[in-house]
Short mmCIF file of N, CA and C in Angstrom, two decimals:
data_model
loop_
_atom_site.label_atom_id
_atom_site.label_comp_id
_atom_site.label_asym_id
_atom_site.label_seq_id
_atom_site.Cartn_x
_atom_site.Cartn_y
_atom_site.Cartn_z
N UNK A 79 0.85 -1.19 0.00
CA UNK A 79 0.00 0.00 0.00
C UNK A 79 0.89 1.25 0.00
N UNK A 80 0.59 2.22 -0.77
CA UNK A 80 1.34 3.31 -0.69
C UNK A 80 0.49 4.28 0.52
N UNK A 81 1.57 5.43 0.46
CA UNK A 81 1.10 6.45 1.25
C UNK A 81 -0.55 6.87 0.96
N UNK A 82 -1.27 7.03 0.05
CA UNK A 82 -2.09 7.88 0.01
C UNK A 82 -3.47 6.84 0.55
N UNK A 83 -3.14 5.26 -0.44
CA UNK A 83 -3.69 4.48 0.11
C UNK A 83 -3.53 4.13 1.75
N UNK A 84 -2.82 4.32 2.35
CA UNK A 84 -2.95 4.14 3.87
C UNK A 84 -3.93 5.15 4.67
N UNK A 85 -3.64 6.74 4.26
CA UNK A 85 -4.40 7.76 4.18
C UNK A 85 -6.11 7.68 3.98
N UNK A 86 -6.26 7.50 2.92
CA UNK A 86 -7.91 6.95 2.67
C UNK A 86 -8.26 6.16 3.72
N UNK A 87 -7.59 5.08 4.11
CA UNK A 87 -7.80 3.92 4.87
C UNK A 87 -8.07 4.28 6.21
N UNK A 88 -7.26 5.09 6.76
CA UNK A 88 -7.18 5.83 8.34
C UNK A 88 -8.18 7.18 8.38
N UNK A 89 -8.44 7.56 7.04
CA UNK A 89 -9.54 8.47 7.03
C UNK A 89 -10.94 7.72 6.95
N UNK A 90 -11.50 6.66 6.09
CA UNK A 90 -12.46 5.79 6.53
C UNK A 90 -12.95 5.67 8.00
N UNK A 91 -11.74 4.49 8.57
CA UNK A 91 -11.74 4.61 9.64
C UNK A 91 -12.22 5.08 10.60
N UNK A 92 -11.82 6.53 10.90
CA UNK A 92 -12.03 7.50 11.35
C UNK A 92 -13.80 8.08 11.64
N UNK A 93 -13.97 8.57 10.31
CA UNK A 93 -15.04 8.81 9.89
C UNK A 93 -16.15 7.61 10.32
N UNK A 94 -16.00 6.57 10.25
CA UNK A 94 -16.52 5.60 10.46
C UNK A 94 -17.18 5.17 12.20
N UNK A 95 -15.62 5.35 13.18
CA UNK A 95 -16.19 5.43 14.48
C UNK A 95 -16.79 6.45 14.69
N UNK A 96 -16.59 7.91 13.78
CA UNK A 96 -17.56 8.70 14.50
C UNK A 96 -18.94 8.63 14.39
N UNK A 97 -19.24 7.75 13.03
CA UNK A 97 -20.62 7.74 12.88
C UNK A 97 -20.76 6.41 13.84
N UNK A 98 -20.64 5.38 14.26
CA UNK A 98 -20.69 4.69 14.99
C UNK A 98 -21.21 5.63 16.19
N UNK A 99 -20.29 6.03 16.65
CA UNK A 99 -20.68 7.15 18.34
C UNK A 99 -21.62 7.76 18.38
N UNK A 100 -21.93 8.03 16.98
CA UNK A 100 -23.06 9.34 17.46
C UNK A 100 -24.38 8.58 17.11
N UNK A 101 -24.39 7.19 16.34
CA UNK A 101 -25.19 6.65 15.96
C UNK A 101 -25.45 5.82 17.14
N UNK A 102 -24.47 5.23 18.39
CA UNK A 102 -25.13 4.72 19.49
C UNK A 102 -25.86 5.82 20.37
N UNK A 103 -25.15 7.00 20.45
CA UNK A 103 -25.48 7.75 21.28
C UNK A 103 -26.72 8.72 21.36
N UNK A 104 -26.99 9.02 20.17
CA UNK A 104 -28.37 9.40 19.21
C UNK A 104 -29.48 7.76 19.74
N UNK A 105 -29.36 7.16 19.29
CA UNK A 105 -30.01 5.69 18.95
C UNK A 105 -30.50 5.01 19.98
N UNK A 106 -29.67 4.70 20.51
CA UNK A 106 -29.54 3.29 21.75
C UNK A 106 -28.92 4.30 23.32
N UNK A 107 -28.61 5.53 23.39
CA UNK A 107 -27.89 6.20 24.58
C UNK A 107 -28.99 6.15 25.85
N UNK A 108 -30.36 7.17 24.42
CA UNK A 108 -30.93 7.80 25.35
C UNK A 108 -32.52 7.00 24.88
N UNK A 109 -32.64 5.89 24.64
CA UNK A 109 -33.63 4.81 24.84
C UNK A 109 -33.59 4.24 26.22
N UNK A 110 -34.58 4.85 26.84
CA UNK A 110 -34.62 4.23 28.18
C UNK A 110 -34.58 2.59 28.71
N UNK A 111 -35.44 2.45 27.60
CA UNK A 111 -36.11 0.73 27.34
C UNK A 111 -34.68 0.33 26.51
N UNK A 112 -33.48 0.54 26.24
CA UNK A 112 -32.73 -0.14 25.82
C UNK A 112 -31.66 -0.46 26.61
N UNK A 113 -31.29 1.07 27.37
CA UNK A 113 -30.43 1.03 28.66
C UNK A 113 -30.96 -0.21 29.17
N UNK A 114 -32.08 -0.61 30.08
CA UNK A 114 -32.49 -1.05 31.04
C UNK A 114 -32.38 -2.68 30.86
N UNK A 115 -32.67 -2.70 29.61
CA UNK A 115 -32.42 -4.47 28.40
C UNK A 115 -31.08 -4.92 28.87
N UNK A 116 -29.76 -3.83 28.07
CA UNK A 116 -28.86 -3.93 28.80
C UNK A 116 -28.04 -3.88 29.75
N UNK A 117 -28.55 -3.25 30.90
CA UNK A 117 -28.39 -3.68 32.04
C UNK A 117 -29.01 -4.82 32.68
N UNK A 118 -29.90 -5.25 32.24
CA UNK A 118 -30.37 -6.96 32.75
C UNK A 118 -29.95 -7.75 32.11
N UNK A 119 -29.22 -7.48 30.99
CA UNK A 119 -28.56 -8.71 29.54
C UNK A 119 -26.93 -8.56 30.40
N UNK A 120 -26.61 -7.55 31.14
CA UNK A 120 -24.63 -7.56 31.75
C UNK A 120 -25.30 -8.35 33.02
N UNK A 121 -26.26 -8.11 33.74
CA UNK A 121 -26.47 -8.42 35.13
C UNK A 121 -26.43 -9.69 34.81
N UNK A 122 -27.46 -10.58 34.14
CA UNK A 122 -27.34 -12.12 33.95
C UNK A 122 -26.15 -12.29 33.39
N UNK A 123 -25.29 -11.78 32.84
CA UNK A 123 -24.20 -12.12 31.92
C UNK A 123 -23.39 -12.40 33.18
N UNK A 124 -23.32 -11.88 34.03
CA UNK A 124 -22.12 -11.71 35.35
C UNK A 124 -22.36 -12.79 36.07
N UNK A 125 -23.87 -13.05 36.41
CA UNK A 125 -24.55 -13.78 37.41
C UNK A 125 -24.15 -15.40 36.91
N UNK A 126 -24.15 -15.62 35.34
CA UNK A 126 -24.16 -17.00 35.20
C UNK A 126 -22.44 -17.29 34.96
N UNK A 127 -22.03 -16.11 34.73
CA UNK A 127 -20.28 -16.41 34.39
C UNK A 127 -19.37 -16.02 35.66
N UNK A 128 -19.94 -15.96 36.81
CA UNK A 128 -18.85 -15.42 37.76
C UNK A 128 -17.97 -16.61 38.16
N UNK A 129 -18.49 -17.69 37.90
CA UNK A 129 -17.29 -19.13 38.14
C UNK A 129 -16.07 -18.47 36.99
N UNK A 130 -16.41 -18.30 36.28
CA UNK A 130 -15.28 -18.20 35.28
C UNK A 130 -14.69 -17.62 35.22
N UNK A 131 -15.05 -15.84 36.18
CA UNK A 131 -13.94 -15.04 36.39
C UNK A 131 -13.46 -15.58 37.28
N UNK A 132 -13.90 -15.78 38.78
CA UNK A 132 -12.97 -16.71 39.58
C UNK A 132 -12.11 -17.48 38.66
N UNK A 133 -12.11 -18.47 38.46
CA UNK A 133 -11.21 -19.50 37.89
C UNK A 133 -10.19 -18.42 36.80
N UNK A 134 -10.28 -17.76 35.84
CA UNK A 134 -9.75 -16.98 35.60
C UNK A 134 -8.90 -16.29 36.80
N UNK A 135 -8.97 -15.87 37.30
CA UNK A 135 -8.25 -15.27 38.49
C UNK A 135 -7.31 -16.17 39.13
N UNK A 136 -7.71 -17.35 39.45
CA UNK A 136 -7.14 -18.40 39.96
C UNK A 136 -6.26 -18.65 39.64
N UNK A 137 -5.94 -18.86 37.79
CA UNK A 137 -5.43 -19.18 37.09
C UNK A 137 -4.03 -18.47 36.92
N UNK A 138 -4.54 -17.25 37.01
CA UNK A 138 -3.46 -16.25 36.56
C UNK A 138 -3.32 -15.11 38.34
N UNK A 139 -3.30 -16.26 39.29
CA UNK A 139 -3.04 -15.20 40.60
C UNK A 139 -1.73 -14.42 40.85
N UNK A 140 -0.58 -15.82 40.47
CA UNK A 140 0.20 -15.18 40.31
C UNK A 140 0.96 -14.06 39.55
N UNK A 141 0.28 -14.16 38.42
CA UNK A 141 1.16 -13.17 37.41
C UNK A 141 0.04 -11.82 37.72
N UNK A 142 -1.24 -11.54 38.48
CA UNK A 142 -1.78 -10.69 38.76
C UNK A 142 -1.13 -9.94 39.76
N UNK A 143 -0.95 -10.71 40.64
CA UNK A 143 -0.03 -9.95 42.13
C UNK A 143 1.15 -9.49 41.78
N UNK A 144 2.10 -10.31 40.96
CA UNK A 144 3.27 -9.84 40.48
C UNK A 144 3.24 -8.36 39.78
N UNK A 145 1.90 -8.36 39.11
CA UNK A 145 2.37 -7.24 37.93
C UNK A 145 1.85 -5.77 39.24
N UNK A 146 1.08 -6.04 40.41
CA UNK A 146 0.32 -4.98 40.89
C UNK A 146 2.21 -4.55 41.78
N UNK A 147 2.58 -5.38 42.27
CA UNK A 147 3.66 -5.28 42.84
C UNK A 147 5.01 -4.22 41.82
N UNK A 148 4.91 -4.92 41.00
CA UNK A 148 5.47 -4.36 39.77
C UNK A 148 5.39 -2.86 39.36
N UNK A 149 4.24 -2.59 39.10
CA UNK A 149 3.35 -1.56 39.12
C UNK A 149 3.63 -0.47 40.19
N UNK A 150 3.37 -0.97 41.40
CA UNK A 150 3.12 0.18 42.53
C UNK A 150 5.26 0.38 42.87
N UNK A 151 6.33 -0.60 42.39
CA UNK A 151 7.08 -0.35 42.58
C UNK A 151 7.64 0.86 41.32
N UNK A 152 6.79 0.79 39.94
CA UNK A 152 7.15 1.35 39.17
C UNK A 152 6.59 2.77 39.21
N UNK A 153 5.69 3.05 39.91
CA UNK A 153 5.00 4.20 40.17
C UNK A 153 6.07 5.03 41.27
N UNK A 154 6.73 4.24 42.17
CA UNK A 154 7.84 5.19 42.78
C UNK A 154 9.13 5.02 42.33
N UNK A 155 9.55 4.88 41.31
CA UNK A 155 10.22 4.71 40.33
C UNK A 155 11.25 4.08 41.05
N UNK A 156 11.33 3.08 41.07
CA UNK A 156 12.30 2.35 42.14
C UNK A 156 12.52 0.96 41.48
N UNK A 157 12.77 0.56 40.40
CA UNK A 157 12.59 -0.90 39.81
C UNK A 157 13.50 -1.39 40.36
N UNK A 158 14.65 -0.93 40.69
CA UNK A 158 15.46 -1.41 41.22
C UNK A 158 15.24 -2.30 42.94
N UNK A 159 14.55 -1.79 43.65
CA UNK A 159 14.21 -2.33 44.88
C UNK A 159 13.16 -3.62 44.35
N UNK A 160 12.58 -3.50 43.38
CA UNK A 160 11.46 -4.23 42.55
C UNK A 160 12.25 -5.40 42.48
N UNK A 161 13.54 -5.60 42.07
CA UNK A 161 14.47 -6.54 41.34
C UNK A 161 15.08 -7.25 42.90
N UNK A 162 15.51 -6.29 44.11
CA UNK A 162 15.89 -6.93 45.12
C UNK A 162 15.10 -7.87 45.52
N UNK A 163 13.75 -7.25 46.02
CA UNK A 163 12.82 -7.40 47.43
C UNK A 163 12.03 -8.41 46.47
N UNK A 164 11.79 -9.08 44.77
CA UNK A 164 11.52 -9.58 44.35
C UNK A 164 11.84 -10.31 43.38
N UNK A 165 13.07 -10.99 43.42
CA UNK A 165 13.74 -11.35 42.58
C UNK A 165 13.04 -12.72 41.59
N UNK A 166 12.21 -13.46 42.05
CA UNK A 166 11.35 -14.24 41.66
C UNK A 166 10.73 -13.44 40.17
N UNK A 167 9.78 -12.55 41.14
CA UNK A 167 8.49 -12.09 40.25
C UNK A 167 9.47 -11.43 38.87
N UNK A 168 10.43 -11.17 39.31
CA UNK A 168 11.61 -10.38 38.23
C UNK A 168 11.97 -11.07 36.82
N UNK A 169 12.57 -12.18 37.30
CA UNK A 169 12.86 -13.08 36.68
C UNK A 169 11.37 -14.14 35.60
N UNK A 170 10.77 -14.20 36.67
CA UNK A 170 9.63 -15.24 35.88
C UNK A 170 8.88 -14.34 34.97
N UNK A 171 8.73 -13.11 35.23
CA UNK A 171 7.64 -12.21 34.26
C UNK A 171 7.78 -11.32 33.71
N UNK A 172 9.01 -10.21 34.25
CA UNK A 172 9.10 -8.70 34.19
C UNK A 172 10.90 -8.78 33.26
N UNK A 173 11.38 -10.19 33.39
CA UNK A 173 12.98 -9.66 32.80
C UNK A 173 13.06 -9.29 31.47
N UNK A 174 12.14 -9.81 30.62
CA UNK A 174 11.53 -9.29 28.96
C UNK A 174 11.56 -8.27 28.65
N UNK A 175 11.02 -6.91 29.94
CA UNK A 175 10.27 -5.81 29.48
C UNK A 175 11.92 -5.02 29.47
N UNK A 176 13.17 -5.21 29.85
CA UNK A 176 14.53 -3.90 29.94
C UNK A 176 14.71 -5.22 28.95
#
């Protein structure tokens, strides 16, 4: 694809989510009776799948805790204490990212 063709393409695009947005938001935003559908279509959605986020969670506990650890060490910019005080979580998940 050349330049101009990429251009068209990202201008489509574009143009495209906005009519999307304004077409939910016009449409389906401010339908009372549609809100309310979907909020009882997420509520059962949650109600019959919450085994599965558990188990999901389960699954991946460790690499969840690791990354919050990760995270709150990277927020005081300290990776380095990150690498001491956790040399595990370092190694098994985070040595990829330097």
């Amino acid at each position: 694809m050349n330049d101009l063709q990429i251009e068209k393409v990202i201008a489509q695009y574009v143009k495209n989510r906005e009519y999307q947005r304004d077409y939910y938001r016009n449409r389906y935003n401010a339908d009372e009776e549609f809100r309310t559908k979907a909020k009882e279509n997420a509520k059962t959605y949650y109600i019959n799948n919450i085994d599965k986020r558990k188990e999901l969670y389960q699954t991946n506990k460790e690499y969840i805790q690791a990354k919050r650890r990760y995270r709150y060490w990277l927020k005081k910019d300290d990776l380095e204490g990150f690498k001491t005080k956790y040399p595990d979580d370092w190694d098994n998940f985070f040595n990829k990212i330097d």
